[in-house]
Coordinates of C-alpha atoms in Angstrom, one line a residue:
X1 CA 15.0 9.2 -28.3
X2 CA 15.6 6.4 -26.2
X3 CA 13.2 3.5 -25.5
X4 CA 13.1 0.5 -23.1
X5 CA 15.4 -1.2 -24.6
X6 CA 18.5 1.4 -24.1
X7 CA 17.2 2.2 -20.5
X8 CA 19.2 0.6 -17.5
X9 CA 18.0 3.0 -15.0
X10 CA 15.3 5.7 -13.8
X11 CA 15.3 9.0 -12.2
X12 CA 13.2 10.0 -9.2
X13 CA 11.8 13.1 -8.2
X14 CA 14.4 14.9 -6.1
X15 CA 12.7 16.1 -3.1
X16 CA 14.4 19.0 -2.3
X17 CA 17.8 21.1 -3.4
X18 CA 19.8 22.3 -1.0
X19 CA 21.4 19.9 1.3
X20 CA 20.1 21.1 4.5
X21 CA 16.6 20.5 2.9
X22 CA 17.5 16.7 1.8
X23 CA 18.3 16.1 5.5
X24 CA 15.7 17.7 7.1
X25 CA 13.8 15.4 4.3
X26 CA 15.3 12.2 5.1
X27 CA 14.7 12.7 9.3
X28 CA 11.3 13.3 8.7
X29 CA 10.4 10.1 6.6
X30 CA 13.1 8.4 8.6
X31 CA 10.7 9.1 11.7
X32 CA 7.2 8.4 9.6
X33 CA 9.0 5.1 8.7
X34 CA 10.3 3.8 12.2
X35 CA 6.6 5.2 13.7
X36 CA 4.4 3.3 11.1
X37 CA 7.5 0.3 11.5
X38 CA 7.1 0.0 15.0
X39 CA 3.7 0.4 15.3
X40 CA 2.6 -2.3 12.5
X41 CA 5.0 -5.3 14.6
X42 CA 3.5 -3.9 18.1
X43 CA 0.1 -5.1 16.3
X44 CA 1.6 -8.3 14.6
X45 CA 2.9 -9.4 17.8
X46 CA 0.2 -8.3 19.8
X47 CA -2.1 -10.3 17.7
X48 CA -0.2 -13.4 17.1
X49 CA 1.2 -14.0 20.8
X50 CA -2.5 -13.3 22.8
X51 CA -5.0 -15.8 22.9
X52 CA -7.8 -13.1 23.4
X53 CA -7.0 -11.7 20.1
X54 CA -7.3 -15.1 18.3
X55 CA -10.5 -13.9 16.4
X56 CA -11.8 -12.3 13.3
X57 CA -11.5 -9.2 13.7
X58 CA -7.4 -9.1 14.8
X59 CA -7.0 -12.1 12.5
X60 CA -7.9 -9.3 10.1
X61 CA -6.2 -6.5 11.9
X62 CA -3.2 -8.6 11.2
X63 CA -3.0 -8.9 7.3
X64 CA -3.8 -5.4 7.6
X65 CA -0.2 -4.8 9.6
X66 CA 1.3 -7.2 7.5
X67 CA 0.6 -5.1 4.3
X68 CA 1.0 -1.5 5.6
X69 CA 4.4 -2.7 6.9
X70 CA 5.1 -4.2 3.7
X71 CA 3.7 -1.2 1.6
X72 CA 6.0 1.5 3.6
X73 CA 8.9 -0.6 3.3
X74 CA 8.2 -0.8 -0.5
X75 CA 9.0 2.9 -0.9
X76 CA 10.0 5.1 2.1
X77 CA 13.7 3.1 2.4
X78 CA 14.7 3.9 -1.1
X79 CA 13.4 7.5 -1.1
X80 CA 15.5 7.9 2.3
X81 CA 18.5 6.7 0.8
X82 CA 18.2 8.6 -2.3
X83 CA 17.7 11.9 -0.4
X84 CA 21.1 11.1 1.7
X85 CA 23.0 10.0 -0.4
X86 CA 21.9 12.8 -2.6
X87 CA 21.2 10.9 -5.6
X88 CA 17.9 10.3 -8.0
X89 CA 18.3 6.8 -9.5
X90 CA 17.0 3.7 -9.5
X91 CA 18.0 0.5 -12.0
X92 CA 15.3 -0.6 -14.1
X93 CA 14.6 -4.2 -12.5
X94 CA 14.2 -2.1 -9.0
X95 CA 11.5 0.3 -10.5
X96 CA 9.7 -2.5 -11.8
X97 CA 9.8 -4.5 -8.3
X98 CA 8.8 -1.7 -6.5
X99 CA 6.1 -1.1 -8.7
X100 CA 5.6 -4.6 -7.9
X101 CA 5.2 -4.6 -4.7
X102 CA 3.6 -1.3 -4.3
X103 CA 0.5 -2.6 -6.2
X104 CA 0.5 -6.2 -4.3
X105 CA 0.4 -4.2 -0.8
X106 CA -2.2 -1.8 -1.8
X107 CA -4.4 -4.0 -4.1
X108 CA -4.4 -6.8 -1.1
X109 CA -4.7 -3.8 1.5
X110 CA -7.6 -2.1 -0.4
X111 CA -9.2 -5.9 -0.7
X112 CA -8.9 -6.6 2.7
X113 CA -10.4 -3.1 3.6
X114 CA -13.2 -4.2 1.9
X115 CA -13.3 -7.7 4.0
X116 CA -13.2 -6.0 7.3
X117 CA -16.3 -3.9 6.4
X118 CA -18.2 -7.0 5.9
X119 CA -16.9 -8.3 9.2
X120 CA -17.4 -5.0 11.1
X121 CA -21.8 -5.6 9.1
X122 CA -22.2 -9.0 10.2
X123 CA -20.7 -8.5 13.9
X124 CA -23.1 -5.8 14.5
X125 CA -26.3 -5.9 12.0
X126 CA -26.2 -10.3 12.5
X127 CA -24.4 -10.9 15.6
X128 CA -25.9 -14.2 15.9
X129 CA -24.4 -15.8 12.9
X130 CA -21.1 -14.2 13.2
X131 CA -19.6 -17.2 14.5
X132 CA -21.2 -19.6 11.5
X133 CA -20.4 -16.8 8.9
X134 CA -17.2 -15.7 10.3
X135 CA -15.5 -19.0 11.2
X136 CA -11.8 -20.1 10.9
X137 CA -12.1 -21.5 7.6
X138 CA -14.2 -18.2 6.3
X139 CA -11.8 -15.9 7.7
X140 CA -8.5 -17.5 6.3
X141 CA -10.4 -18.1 2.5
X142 CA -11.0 -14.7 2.6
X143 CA -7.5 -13.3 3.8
X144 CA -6.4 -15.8 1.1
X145 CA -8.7 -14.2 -1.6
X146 CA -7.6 -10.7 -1.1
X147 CA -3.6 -11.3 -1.2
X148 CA -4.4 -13.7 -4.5
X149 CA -6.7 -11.0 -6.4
X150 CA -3.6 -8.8 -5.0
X151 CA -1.3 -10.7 -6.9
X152 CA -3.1 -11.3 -10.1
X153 CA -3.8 -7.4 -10.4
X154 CA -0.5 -6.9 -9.5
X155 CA 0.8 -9.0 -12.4
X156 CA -1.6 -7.6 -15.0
X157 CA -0.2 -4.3 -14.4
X158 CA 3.0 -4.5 -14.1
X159 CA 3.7 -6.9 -16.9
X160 CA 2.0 -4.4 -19.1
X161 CA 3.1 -1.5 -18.0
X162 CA 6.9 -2.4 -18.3
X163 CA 5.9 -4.1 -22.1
X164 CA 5.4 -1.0 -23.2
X165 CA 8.0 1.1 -25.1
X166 CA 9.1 3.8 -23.5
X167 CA 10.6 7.5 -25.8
X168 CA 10.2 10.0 -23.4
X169 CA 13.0 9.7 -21.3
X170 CA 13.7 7.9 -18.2
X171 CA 12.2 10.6 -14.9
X172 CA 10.0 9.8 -13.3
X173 CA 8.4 12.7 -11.2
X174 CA 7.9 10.7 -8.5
X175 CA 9.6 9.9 -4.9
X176 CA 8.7 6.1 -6.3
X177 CA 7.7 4.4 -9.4
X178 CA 4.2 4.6 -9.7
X179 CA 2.2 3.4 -13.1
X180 CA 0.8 7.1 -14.1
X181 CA 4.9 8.1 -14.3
X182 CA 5.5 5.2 -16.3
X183 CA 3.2 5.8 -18.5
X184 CA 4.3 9.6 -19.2
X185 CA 7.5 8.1 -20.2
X186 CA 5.6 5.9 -23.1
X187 CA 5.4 6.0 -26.9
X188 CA 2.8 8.0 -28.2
X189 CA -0.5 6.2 -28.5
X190 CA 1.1 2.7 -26.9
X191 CA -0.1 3.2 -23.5
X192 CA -4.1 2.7 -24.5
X193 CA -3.8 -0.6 -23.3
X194 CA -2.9 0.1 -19.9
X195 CA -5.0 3.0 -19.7
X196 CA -8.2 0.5 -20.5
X197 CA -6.7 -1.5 -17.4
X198 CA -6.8 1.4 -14.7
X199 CA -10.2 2.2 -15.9
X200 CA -11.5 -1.2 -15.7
X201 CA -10.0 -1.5 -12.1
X202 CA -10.8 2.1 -11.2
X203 CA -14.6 0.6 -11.7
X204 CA -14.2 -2.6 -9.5
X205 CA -12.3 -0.4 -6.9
X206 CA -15.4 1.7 -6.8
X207 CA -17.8 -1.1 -6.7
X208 CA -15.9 -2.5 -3.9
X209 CA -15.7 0.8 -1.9
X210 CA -19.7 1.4 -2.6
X211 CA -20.2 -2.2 -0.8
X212 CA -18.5 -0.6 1.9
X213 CA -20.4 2.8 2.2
X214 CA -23.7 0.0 2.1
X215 CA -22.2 -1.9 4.5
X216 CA -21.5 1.2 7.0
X217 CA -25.0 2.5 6.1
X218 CA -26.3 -0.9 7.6
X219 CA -24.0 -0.4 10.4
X220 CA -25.1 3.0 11.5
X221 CA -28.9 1.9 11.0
X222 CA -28.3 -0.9 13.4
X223 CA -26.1 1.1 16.2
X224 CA -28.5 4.0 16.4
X225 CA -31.3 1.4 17.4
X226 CA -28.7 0.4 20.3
X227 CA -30.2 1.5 24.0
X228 CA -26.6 1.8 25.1
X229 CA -24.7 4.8 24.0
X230 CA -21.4 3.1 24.9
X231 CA -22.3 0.9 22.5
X232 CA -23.5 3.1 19.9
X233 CA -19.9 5.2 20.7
X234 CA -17.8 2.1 20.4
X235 CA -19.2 1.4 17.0
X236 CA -19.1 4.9 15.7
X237 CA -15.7 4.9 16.9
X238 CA -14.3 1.7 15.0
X239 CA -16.5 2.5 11.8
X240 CA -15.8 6.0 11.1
X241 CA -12.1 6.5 11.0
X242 CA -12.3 3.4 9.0
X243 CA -14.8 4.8 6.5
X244 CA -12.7 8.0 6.2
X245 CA -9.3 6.0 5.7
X246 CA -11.0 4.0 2.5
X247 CA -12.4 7.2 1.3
X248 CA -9.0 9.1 1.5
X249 CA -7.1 6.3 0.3
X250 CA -9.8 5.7 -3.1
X251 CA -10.1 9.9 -3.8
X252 CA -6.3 10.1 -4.4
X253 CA -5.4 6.8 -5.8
X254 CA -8.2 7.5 -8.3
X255 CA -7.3 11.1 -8.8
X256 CA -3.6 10.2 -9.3
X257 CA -4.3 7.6 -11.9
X258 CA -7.4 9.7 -14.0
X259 CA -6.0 13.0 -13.7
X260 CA -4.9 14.2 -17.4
X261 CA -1.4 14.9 -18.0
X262 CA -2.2 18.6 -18.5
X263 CA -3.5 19.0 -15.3
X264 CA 0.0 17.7 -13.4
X265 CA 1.9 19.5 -11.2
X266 CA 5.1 18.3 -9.3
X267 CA 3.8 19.4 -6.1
X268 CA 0.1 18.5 -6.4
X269 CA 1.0 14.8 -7.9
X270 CA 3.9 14.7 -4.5
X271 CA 1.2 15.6 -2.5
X272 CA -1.4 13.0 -3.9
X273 CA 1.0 10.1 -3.4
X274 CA 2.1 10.9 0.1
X275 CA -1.9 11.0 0.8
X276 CA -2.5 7.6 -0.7
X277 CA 0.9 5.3 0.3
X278 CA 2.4 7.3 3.2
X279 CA -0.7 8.1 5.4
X280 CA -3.0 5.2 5.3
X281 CA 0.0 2.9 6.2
X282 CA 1.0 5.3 9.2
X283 CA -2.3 5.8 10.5
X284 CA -3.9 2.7 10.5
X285 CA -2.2 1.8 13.3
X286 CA -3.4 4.4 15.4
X287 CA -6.9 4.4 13.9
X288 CA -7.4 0.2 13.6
X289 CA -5.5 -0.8 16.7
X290 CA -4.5 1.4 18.9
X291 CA -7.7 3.2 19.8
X292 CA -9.0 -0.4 20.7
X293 CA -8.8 -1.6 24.6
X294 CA -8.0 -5.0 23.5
X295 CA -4.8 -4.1 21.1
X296 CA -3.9 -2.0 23.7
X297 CA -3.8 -4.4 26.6
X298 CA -2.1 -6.8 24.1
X299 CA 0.5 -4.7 23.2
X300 CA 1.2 -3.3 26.8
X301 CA 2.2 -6.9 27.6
X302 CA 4.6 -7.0 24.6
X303 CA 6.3 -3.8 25.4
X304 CA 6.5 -5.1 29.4
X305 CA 7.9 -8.5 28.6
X306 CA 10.6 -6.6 26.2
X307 CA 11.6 -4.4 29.1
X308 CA 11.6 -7.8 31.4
X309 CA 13.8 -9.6 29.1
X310 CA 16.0 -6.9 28.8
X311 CA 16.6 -6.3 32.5
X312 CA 17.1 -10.0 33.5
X313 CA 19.7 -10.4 30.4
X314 CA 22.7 -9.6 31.8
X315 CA 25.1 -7.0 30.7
X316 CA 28.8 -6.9 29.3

């Protein structure tokens, strides 16, 4: 059998036979990609080039773009160009980075998630200390705290899950390198260790999403004691899709890491990761941003001074 040692390469999951299906495969994640693409650098730009969006709440609208952008990019490019060019491999070092990078972009995203709750408690249950609790310096510690716990979970991980020894092979039924494949690829009884770690952060990932169903409850306490049903809509509006995004996100990251190897199924565990690192990233956009007057106007300029520029350049 060989172990990790003799292995210079993996094999993804091959996402569909025939040729006609790989193509009709790679258009369709080509276009998830280029939407979620386009709309994360609407927001980043939008954010970064408007004074009125100078605050909090975009500030952290903007991580959040910067790590769904970075989290796609992480695994939809090498799945596209596996499914044209027809092939399943990837070389060891690029499993592990994209393992990498996977977990820095969801860890930080799942952090900042977390963050944005507590913004979304204090603008609406203590508006009058928002500014005080929610200052400059706040808002950039915290940003700071969630890509740095990002990283240190990353590194935990990773360096443990590619220290194992690895006899089963080298497929990986997965469109990406994700730890629970890893692990199925491990020595018998060496993988404890890194089982213990999901568990342990499996609890603080619950812990963290509890402090956000509390913080929500808050929320919803305080809007339905608002005399303005605008306001009460507004609230519901920005609160909810977040609530069901962090719920949809947790259920199948969780399930995908606990579920017992007897209970896999290609299609189920295909299913699973497309839930927990294709959708989030594609429809925060939309749910975050878009829906928001503010974003909107923002990126409405960006898009106008695109089309400007590219009318007064002149043409050859």
């Amino acid at each position: 059998m060989p172990n990790s040692s003799s292995i210079s390469e993996f094999l993804l999951l091959q996402l569909a036979d025939p040729r006609q299906l790989q193509l009709l495969h790679f258009w369709l994640l080509l276009g998830i990609y280029l939407a979620a693409f386009l709309g994360n650098s609407l927001i980043i730009t939008a954010v970064a080039c408007d004074q009125r969006l100078h605050n909090p709440m975009y500030f952290f609208l903007l991580n959040l773009a910067l790590l769904d952008l970075g989290c796609i990019s992480t695994t939809l490019p090498k799945a596209m160009a596996n499914t044209l060019w027809d092939t399943r491999a990837i070389s060891y070092t690029g499993c592990a980075a994209q393992l990498f990078f996977f977990l820095l972009f969801t860890s930080a995203e799942y952090s900042l998630l977390t963050i944005m709750s507590y913004d979304r408690y204090v603008a609406i249950c203590k508006p009058l200390h928002y500014g005080t609790l929610m200052d400059s310096r706040a808002c950039a510690t915290m940003a700071a705290a969630a890509w740095g716990t990002g990283v240190l979970y990353t590194l935990l991980h990773t360096a443990s899950t590619f220290s194992l020894p690895l006899c089963q092979g080298n497929v990986v039924n997965q469109f990406f390198c994700e730890i629970p494949q890893i692990l199925r690829l491990a020595c018998s009884g060496s993988y404890l260790r890194e089982v213990v770690l999901i568990i342990f952060s499996v609890s603080l990932a619950f812990g963290c999403f509890v402090f956000i169903v509390v913080s929500y409850v808050q929320i919803f306490m305080a809007v339905l004691r608002m005399p303005s049903e605008q306001g009460r809509h507004k609230a519901f509006s920005t609160c909810l899709p977040h609530l069901a995004v962090v719920s949809l996100f947790l259920s199948t990251a969780i399930y995908a890491n606990l579920k017992p190897p007897s209970a896999s199924s290609p299609s189920v565990d295909l299913m699973v990761a497309v839930l927990y690192s294709v959708v989030p990233t594609a429809v925060n956009p939309l749910i975050y941003s878009m829906r928001n007057r503010e974003v909107k106007d923002g990126v409405r300029k960006v898009i106008t001074k695109c089309v400007s520029l590219a009318v007064s350049c002149p043409s050859f």
